[in-house]
Coordinates of C-alpha atoms in Angstrom, one line a residue:
Chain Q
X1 CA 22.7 31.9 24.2
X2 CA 19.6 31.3 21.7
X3 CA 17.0 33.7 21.9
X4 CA 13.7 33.2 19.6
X5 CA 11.5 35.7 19.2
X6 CA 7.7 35.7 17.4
X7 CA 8.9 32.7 15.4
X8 CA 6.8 31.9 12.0
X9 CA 7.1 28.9 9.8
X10 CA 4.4 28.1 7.1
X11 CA 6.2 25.4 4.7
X12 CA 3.5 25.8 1.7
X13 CA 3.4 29.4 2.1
X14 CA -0.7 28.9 2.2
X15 CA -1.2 30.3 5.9
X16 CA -1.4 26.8 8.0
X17 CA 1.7 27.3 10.4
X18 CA 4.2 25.2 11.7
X19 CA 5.3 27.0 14.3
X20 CA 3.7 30.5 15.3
X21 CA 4.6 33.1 17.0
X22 CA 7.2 30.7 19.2
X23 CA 9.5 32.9 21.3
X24 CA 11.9 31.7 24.1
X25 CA 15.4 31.9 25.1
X26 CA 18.1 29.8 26.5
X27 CA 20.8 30.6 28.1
X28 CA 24.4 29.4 28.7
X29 CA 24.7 27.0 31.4
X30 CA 20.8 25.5 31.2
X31 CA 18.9 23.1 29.4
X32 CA 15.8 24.2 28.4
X33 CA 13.2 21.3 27.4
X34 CA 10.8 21.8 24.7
X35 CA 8.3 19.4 25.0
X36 CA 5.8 17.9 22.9
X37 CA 4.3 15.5 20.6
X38 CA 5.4 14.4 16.9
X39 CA 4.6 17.0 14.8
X40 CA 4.1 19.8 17.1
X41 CA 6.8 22.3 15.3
X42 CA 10.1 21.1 17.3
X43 CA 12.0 20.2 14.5
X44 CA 11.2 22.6 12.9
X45 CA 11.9 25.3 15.4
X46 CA 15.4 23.1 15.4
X47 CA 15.9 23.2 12.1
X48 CA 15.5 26.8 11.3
X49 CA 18.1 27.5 14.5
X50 CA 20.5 25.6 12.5
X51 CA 20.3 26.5 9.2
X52 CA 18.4 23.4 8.3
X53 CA 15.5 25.3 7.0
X54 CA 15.1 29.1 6.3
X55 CA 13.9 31.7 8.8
X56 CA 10.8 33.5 7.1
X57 CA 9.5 35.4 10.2
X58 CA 10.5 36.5 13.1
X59 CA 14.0 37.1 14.9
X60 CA 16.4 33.5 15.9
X61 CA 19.8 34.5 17.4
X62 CA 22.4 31.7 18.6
X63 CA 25.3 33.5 20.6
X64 CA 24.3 37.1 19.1
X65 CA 24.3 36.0 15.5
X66 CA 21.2 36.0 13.2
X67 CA 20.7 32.2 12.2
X68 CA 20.3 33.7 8.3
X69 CA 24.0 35.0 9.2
X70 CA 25.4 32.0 10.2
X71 CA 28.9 30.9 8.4
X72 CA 30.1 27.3 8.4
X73 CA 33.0 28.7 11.2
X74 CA 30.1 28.9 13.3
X75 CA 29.5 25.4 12.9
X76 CA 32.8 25.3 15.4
X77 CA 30.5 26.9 18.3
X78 CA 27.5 23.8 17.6
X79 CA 27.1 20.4 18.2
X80 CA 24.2 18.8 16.9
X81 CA 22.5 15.3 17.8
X82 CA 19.8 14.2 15.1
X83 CA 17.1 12.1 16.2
X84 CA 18.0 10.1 13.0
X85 CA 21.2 8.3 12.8
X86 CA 23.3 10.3 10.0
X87 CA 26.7 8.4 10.0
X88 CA 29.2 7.8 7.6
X89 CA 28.7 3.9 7.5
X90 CA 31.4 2.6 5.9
X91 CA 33.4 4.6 8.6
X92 CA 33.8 3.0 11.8
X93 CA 32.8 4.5 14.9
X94 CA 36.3 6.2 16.1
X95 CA 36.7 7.1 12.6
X96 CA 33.1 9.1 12.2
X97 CA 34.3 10.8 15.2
X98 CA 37.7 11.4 14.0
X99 CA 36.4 12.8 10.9
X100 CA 34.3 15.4 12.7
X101 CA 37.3 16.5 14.9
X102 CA 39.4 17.2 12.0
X103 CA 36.6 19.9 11.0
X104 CA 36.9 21.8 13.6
X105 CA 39.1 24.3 14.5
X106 CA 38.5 24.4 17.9
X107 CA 39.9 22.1 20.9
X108 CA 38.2 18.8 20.9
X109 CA 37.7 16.1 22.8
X110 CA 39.7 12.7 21.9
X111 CA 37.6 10.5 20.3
X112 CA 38.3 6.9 22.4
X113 CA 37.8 8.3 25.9
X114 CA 34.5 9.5 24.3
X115 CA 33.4 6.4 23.3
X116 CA 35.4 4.5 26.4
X117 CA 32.7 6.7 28.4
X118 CA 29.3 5.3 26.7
X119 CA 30.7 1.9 26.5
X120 CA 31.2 2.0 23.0
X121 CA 35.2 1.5 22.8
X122 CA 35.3 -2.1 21.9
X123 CA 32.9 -1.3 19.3
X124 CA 35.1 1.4 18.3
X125 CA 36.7 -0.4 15.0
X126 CA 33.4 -1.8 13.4
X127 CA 32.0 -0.4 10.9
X128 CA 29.0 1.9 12.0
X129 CA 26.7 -0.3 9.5
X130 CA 27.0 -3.1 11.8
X131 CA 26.0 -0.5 15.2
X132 CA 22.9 -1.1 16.5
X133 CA 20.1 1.7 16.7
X134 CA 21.6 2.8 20.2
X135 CA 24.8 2.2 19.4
X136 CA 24.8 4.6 16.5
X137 CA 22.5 6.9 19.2
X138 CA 25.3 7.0 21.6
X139 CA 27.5 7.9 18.7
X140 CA 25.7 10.5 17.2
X141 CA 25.2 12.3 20.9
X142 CA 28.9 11.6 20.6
X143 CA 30.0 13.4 18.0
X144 CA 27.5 16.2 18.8
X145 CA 30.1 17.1 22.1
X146 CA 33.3 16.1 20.6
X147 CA 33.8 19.8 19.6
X148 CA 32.7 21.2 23.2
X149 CA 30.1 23.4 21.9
X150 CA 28.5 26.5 23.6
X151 CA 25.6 25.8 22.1
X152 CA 24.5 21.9 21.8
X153 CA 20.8 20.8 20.3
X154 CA 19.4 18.0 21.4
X155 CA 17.1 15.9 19.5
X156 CA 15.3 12.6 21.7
X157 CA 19.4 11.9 22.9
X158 CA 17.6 9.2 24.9
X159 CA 15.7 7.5 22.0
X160 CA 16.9 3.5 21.8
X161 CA 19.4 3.5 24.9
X162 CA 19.0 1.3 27.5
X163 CA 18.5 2.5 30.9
X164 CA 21.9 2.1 32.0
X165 CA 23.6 3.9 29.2
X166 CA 20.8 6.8 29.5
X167 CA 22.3 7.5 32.5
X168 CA 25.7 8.0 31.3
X169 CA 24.2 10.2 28.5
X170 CA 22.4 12.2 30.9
X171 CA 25.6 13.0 33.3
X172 CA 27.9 13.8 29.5
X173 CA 24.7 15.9 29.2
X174 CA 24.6 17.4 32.0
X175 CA 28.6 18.3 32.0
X176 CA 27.8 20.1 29.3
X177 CA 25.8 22.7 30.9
X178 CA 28.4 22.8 34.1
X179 CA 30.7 23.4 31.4
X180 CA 28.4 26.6 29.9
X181 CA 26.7 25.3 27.2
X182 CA 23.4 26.3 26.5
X183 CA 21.4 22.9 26.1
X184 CA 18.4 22.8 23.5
X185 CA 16.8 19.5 24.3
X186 CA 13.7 18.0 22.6
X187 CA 12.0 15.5 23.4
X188 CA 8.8 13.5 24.0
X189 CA 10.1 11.8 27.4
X190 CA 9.0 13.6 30.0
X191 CA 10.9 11.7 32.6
X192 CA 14.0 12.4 30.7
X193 CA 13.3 16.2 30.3
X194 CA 11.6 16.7 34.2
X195 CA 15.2 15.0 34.8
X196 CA 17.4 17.4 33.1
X197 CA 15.7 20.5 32.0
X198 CA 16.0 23.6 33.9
X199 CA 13.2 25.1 31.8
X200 CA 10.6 23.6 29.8
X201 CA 8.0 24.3 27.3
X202 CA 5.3 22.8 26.1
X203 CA 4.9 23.0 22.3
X204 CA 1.5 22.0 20.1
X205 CA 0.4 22.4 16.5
X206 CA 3.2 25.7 16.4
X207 CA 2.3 27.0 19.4
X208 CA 3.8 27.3 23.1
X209 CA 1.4 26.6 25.8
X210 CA 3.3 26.9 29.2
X211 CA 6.8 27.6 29.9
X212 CA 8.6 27.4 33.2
X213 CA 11.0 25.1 35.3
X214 CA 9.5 21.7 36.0
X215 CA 8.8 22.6 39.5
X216 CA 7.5 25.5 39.1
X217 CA 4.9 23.6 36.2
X218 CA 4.0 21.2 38.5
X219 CA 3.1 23.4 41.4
X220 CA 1.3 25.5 39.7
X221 CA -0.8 22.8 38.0
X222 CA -1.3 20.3 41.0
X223 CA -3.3 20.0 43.5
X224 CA -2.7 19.9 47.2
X225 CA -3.4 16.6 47.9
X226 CA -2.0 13.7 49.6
X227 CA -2.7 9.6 49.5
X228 CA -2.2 7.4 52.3
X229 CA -1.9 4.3 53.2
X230 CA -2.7 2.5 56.7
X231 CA -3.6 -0.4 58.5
X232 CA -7.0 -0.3 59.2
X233 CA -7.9 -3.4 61.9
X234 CA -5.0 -5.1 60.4
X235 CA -6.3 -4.3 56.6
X236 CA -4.9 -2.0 54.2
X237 CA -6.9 0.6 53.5
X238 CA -5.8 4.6 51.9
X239 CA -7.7 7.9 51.5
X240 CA -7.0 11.0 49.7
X241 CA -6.7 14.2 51.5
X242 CA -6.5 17.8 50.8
X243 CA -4.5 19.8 52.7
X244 CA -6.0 22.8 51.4
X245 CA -8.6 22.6 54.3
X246 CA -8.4 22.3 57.3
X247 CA -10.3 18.7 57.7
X248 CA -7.7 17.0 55.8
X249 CA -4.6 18.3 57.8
X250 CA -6.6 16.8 60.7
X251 CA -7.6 13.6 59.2
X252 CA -3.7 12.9 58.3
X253 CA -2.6 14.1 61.9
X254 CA -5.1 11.7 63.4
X255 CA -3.8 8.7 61.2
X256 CA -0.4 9.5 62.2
X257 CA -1.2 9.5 66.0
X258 CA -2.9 6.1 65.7
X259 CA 0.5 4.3 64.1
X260 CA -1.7 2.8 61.7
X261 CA 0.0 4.9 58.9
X262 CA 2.4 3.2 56.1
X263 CA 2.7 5.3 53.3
X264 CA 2.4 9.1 52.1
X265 CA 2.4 10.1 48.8
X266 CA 2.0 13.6 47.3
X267 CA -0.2 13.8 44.4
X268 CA 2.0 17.1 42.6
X269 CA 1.1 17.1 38.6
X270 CA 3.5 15.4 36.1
X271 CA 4.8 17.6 33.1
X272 CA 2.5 14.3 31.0
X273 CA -0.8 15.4 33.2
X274 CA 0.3 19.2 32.8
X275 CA 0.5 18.4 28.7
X276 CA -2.8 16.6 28.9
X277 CA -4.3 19.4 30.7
X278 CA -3.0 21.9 28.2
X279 CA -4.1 20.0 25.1
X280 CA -6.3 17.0 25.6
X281 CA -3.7 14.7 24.0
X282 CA -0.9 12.8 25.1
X283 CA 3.0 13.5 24.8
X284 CA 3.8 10.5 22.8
X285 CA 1.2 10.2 20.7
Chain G
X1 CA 44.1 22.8 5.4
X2 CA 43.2 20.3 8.5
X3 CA 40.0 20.2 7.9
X4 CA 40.4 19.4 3.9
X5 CA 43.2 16.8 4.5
X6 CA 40.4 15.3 6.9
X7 CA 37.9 15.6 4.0
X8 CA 40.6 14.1 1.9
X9 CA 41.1 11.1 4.1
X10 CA 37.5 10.8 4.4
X11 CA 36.7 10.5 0.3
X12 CA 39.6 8.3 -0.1
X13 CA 38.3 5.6 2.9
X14 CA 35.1 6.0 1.1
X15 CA 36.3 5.2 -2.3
X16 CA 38.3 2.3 -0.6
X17 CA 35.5 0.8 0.9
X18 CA 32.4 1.4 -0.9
X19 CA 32.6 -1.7 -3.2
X20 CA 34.1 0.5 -5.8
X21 CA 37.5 -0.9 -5.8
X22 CA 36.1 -4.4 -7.0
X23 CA 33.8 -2.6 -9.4
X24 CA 37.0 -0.9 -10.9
X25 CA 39.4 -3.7 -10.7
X26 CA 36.5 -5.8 -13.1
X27 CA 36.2 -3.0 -15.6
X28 CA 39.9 -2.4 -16.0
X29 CA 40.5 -6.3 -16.3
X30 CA 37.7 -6.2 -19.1
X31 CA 38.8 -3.3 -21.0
X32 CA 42.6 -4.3 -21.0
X33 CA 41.4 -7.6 -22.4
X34 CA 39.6 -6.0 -24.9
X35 CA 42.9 -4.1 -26.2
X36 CA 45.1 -7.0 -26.2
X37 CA 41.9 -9.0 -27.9
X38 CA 41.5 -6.5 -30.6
X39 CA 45.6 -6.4 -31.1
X40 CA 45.6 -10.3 -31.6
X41 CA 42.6 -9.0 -34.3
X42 CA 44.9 -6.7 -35.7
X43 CA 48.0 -9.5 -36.1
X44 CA 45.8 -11.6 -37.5
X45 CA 44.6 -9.4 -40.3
X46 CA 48.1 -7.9 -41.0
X47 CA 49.2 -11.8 -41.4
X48 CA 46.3 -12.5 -44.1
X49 CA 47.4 -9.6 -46.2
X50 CA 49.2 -10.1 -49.0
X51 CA 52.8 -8.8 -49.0
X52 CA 50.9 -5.6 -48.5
X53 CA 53.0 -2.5 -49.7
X54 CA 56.3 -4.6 -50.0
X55 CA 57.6 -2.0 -52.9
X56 CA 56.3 0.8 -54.3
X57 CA 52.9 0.5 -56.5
X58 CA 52.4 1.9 -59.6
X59 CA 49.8 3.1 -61.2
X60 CA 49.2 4.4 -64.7
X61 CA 46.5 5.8 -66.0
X62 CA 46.9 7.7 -69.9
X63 CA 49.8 9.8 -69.6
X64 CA 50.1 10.0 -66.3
X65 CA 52.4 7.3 -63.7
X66 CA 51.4 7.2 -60.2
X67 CA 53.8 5.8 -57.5
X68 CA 52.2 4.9 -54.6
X69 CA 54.8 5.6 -51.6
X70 CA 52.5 4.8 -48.7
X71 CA 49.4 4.1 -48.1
X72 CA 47.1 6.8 -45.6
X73 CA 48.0 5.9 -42.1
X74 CA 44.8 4.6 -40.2
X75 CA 45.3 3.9 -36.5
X76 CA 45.0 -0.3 -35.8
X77 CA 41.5 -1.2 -34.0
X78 CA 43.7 -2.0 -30.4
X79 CA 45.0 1.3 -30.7
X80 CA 41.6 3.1 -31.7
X81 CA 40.0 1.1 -28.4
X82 CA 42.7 2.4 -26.7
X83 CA 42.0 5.8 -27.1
X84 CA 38.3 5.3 -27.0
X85 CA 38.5 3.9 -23.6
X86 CA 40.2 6.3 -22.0
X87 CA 37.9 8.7 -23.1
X88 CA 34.6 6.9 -22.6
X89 CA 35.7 5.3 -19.7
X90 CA 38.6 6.8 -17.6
X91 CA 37.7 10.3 -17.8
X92 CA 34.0 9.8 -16.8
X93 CA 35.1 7.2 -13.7
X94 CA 34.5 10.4 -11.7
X95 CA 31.3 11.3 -13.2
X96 CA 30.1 8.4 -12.1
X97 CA 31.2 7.3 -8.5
X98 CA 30.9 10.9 -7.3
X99 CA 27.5 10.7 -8.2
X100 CA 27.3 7.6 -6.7
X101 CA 29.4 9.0 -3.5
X102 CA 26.7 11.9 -3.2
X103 CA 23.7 9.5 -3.2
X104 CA 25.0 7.4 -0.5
X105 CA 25.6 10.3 1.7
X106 CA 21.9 11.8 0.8
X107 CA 20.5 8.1 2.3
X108 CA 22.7 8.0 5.5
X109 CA 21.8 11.4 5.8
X110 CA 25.7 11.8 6.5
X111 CA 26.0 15.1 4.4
X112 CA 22.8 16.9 6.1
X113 CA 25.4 15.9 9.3
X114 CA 28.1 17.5 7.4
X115 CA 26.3 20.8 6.5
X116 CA 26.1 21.4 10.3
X117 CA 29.5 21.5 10.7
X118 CA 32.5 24.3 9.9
X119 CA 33.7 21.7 6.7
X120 CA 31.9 23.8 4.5
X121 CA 31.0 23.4 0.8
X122 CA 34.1 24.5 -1.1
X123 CA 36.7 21.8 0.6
X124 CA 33.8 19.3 0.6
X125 CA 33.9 19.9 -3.4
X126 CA 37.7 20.4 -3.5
X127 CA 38.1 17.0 -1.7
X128 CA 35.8 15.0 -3.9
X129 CA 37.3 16.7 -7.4
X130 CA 40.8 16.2 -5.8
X131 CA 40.2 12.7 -5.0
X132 CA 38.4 11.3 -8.4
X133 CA 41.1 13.4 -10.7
X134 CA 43.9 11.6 -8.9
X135 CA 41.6 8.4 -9.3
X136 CA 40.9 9.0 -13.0
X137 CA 44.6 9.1 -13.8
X138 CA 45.8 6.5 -11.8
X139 CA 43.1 4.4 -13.6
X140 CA 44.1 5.4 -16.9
X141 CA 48.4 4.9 -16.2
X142 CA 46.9 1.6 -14.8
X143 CA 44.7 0.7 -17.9
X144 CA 47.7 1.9 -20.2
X145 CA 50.0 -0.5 -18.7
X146 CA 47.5 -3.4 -18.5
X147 CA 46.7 -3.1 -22.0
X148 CA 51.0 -2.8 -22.6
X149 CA 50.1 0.8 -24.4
X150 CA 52.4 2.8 -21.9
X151 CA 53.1 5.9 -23.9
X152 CA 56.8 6.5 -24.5
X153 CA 58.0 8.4 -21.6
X154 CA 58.2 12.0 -23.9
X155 CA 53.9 11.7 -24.0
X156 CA 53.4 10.6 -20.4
X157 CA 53.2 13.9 -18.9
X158 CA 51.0 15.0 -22.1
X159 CA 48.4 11.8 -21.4
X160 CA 48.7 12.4 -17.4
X161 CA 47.7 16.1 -18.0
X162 CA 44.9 15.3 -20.4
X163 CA 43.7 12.7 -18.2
X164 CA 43.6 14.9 -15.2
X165 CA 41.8 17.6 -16.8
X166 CA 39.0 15.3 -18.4
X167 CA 38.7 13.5 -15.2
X168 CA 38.3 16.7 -13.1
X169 CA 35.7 18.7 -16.0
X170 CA 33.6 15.3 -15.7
X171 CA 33.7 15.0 -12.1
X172 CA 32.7 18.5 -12.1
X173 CA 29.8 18.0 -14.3
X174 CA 29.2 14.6 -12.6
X175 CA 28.5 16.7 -9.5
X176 CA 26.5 19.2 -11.2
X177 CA 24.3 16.6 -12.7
X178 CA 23.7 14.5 -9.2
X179 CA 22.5 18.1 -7.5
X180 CA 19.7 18.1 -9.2
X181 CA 18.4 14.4 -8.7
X182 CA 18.0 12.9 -5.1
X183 CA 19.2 9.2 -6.1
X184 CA 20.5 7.4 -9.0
X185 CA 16.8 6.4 -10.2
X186 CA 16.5 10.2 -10.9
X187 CA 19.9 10.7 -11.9
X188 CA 20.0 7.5 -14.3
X189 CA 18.3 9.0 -17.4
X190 CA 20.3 12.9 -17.8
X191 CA 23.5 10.7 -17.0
X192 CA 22.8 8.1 -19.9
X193 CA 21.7 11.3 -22.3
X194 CA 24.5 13.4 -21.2
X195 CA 27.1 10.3 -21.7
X196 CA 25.5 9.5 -25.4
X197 CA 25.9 13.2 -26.2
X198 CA 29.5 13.4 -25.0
X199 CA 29.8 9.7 -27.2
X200 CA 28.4 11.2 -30.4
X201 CA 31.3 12.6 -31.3
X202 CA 33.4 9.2 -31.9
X203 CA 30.2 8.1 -33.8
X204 CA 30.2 10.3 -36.2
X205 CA 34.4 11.1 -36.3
X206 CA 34.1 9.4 -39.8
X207 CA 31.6 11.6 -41.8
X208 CA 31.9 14.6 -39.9
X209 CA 35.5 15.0 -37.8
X210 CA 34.5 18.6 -36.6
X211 CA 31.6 17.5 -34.5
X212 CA 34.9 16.4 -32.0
X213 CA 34.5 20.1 -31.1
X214 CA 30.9 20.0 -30.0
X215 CA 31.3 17.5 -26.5
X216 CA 34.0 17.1 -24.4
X217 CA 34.7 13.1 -24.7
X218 CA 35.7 14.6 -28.4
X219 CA 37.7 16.9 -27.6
X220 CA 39.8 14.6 -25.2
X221 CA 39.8 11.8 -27.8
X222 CA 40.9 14.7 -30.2
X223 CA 44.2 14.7 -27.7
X224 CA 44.9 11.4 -27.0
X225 CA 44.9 10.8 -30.6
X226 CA 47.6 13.4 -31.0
X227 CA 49.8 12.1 -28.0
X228 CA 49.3 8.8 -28.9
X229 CA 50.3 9.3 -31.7
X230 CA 47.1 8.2 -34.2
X231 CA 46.4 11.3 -35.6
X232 CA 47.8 14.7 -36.8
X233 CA 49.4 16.4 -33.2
X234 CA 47.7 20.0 -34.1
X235 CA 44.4 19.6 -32.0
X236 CA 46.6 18.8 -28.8
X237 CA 46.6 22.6 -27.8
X238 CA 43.1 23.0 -28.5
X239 CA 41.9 20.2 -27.4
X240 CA 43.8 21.3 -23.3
X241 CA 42.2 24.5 -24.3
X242 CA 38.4 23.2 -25.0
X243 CA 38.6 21.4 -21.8
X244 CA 40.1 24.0 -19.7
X245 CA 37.0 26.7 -20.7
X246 CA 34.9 23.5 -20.8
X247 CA 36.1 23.4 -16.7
X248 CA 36.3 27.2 -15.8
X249 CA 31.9 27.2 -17.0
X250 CA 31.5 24.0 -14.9
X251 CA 33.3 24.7 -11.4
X252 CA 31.1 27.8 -11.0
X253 CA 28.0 25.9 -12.1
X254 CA 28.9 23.4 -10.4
X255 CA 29.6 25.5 -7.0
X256 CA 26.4 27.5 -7.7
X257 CA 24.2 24.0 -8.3
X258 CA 25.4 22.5 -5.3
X259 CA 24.6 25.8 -3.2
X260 CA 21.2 26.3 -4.1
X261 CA 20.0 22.0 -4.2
X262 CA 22.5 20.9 -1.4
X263 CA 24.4 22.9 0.6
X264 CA 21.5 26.1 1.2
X265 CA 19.2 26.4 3.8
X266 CA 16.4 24.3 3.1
X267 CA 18.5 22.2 0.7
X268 CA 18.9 18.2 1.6

């Protein structure tokens, strides 16, 4: 479980904020997205759950214990997955793993089926120097699960892999949670977070905007509208309709009858349209 | 313990690897030629000697007769270097790499990976001092027997002791120092001053022999003379005792240093 509560960062101590009042919770078994662009405050928010940088105000909890209370034998409960690659370079691959496993002491999982499952095992004897940037990606989200943490933090696990492999890092992700770990995951990539998150939020300069599931986001921030596409005399021609009223249910049901239709799409918000609405900006920018 | 034998394993693939090996292997090729260089000095200057002391010189000077049994022992240069080096060199071989050690890990970012883990900050200290004391010896039994200055087997555990203090006070201070600098263009200058400090004693053994007392390369060289052999054996106890108090002050600085710069929240 983390629970944030009223969180308050200011890093020059002169009243401009990093993150204010940010409070949320996550609990075991879901991944909870936070969402938004560089700079907004969630490293930050990341960084003072783990230690990384001191709480000044407000409460931060991971599985009951006050992150200024945290021991290194807590580490055994964490896994952690930088955006940054941090490896030991002159290690190889199996032996950065290796090396973690030997700090816990808790079960872990074996370091070559790991890498085995994100394609990484004939790579597993080089020297992590000679990784590429998504090599070393897959291996840092690797060595963040090896100790089958309750509680794992995320940071852009999906930066630099190629779509294929981002689908294997999603499923490891998302045995994770099956598994009971509560998931903090931030990212920029919508796709990747209306994908796997359970809950979102959306975070700018500090502050939390909106939180919810992505469904329940989207509903609430789309309209009730519909695009279609038909053959119109044998040309393609579409309309969009709202099915608020009652014209538009009657329009669609007349284009239906005729057997012109091809296509219906529904024209439900994206969490990038929902940010833009909140903010005026962009998620990537 | 599994989690320091890791650490263990983990600073001794690092030493293996990281270029320092090759680095080591020049030095103590260099130095041991030095010593057998300055020995062929040495022969050379005791075969141009007269017959030196062959019998016993008289001197006479009004009433008085002066016989002249021996003249004041003074160490040859080989054996001087000898000492010198394993001072100046061995013992800080720790000082240096683990400093070294520390920056690469600040770079790679490997050690803020490390904080986040159970590993903790006293076996990531305990592995690095194990590791560089047992390297510092090994260096110095290597150098010894490179430069054919193997102590007779009744010193050995006297120079492997001393060794393995030095090595571990200066890796301890060697760790000290690099908490305070974020890489080696920071750390460059305090390490030079702090190694020409801990020199000044040899430089001045001459006019003023107490200033041994004032560093810690003194102090050592203050032993090894006396196991060695060059020099009068009473400062061997307090030399072992200079460097042990010299150590109990720098572990807990040391500790406290790397707490507050590195291993805290908020540190790197």
């Amino acid at each position: 479980m983390i629970l944030v509560e009223r969180l308050r960062h200011d890093y020059e101590g002169k009243g401009n904020y990093a993150v204010y009042d940010v409070s949320f919770s996550v609990a075991p078994g879901t991944i909870f997205g936070f969402l938004g662009p560089s700079g907004a405050g969630k490293s930050t928010v990341q960084n003072i759950l783990t230690g990384l940088l001191p709480l000044q105000e407000g409460r931060a909890e991971l599985a009951g214990t006050r992150v200024s209370d945290l021991r290194s034998a807590f580490f055994n409960k964490v896994g952690y997955s930088f955006e940054l690659p941090n490896l030991y370079n002159t290690l190889t691959g199996y032996e950065n793993l290796a090396f973690f496993a030997g700090l816990f002491s808790v079960p872990t999982e074996d370091p070559m089926k790991l890498l085995a499952r994100v394609g990484l095992a004939a790579a597993a004897g080089k020297r992590v120097a000679q990784y590429s940037k998504g090599m070393k990606q897959r291996l840092l989200f690797l060595r963040s699960i090896i100790n089958r943490p309750e509680i794992l933090f995320l940071d852009e696990p999906e930066s630099g892999l190629d779509p294929a492999t981002a689908l294997v890092v999603k499923d490891l992700i998302r045995e994770q949670r099956d598994r009971g770990a509560a998931i903090l995951l931030t990212t920029h990539n919508m796709y990747a977070a209306d994908e796997l998150c359970d809950r979102v939020a959306f975070i700018d300069r500090g502050r939390i905007l909106a939180e919810g599931s992505p469904r329940e986001l989207k509903l609430g921030y789309g309209e009730k509208l519909v695009r279609v596409e038909y053959r119109e005399r044998g040309e393609p021609a579409s309309e969009r309709l709202d099915l608020a009223g009652e014209p538009g249910r009657e329009r669609l049901a007349a284009i239906a009858r005729s057997g012109a239709l091809e296509t219906v799409h529904s024209t439900e918000a994206t969490l990038e349209s929902i940010f833009i609405e909140l903010t005026g900006r962009r998620l990537a920018e | 313990m599994k989690a320091f034998f890791t650490l263990l394993a983990l600073e001794t693939r690092v030493l293996a690897r990281g270029g320092f090996p090759v680095v080591i292997l020049v030095v103590l090729a260099a130095s041991a030629l030095s010593v057998h260089a300055l020995r062929a000095v040495d022969a050379a200057a005791d075969a141009a000697s007269p017959a030196g002391l062959a019998g016993p010189e008289r001197l006479e000077a009004g009433p008085w007769t002066f016989t002249v049994i021996r003249a004041a022992a003074r160490p040859a240069l080989h054996e001087r270097m000898v000492t010198t080096l394993l001072v100046y060199e061995v013992l800080i071989l720790g000082f240096l790499f683990v400093a070294v050690g520390l920056f690469q890990q600040f770079e790679e970012g490997s050690l803020r990976a490390y904080r986040l883990s159970p590993g903790g900050q006293a076996r990531w200290m305990g592995a690095k001092l194990l590791v560089w004391t047992v390297a510092g010896v090994a260096y110095g039994l290597a150098f010894l027997a490179a430069s054919f200055e193997l102590p007779a087997w009744r010193a050995l555990p006297g120079v492997v002791a001393l060794s393995a203090l030095g090595s571990l006070l200066m890796t301890t201070l060697g760790l000290l120092l690099a908490s305070f600098s974020r890489n080696l263009s920071q750390w460059f200058p305090p390490a030079v001053g702090l190694l020409a400090l801990n020199m000044a004693p040899a430089a001045l053994a001459e006019s003023w022999p107490e200033a041994r007392w004032f560093a810690p390369g003194g102090a050592a060289l203050a032993g090894f003379e006396a196991l060695l052999g060059q020099g009068d054996a009473k400062p061997l106890g307090a030399a072992f005792a200079w460097l042990g108090a010299a150590l109990a002050l720098a572990l807990p600085l040391s500790w406290l240093a790397l707490r507050a710069r590195v291993f805290k929240e908020g540190g790197r």
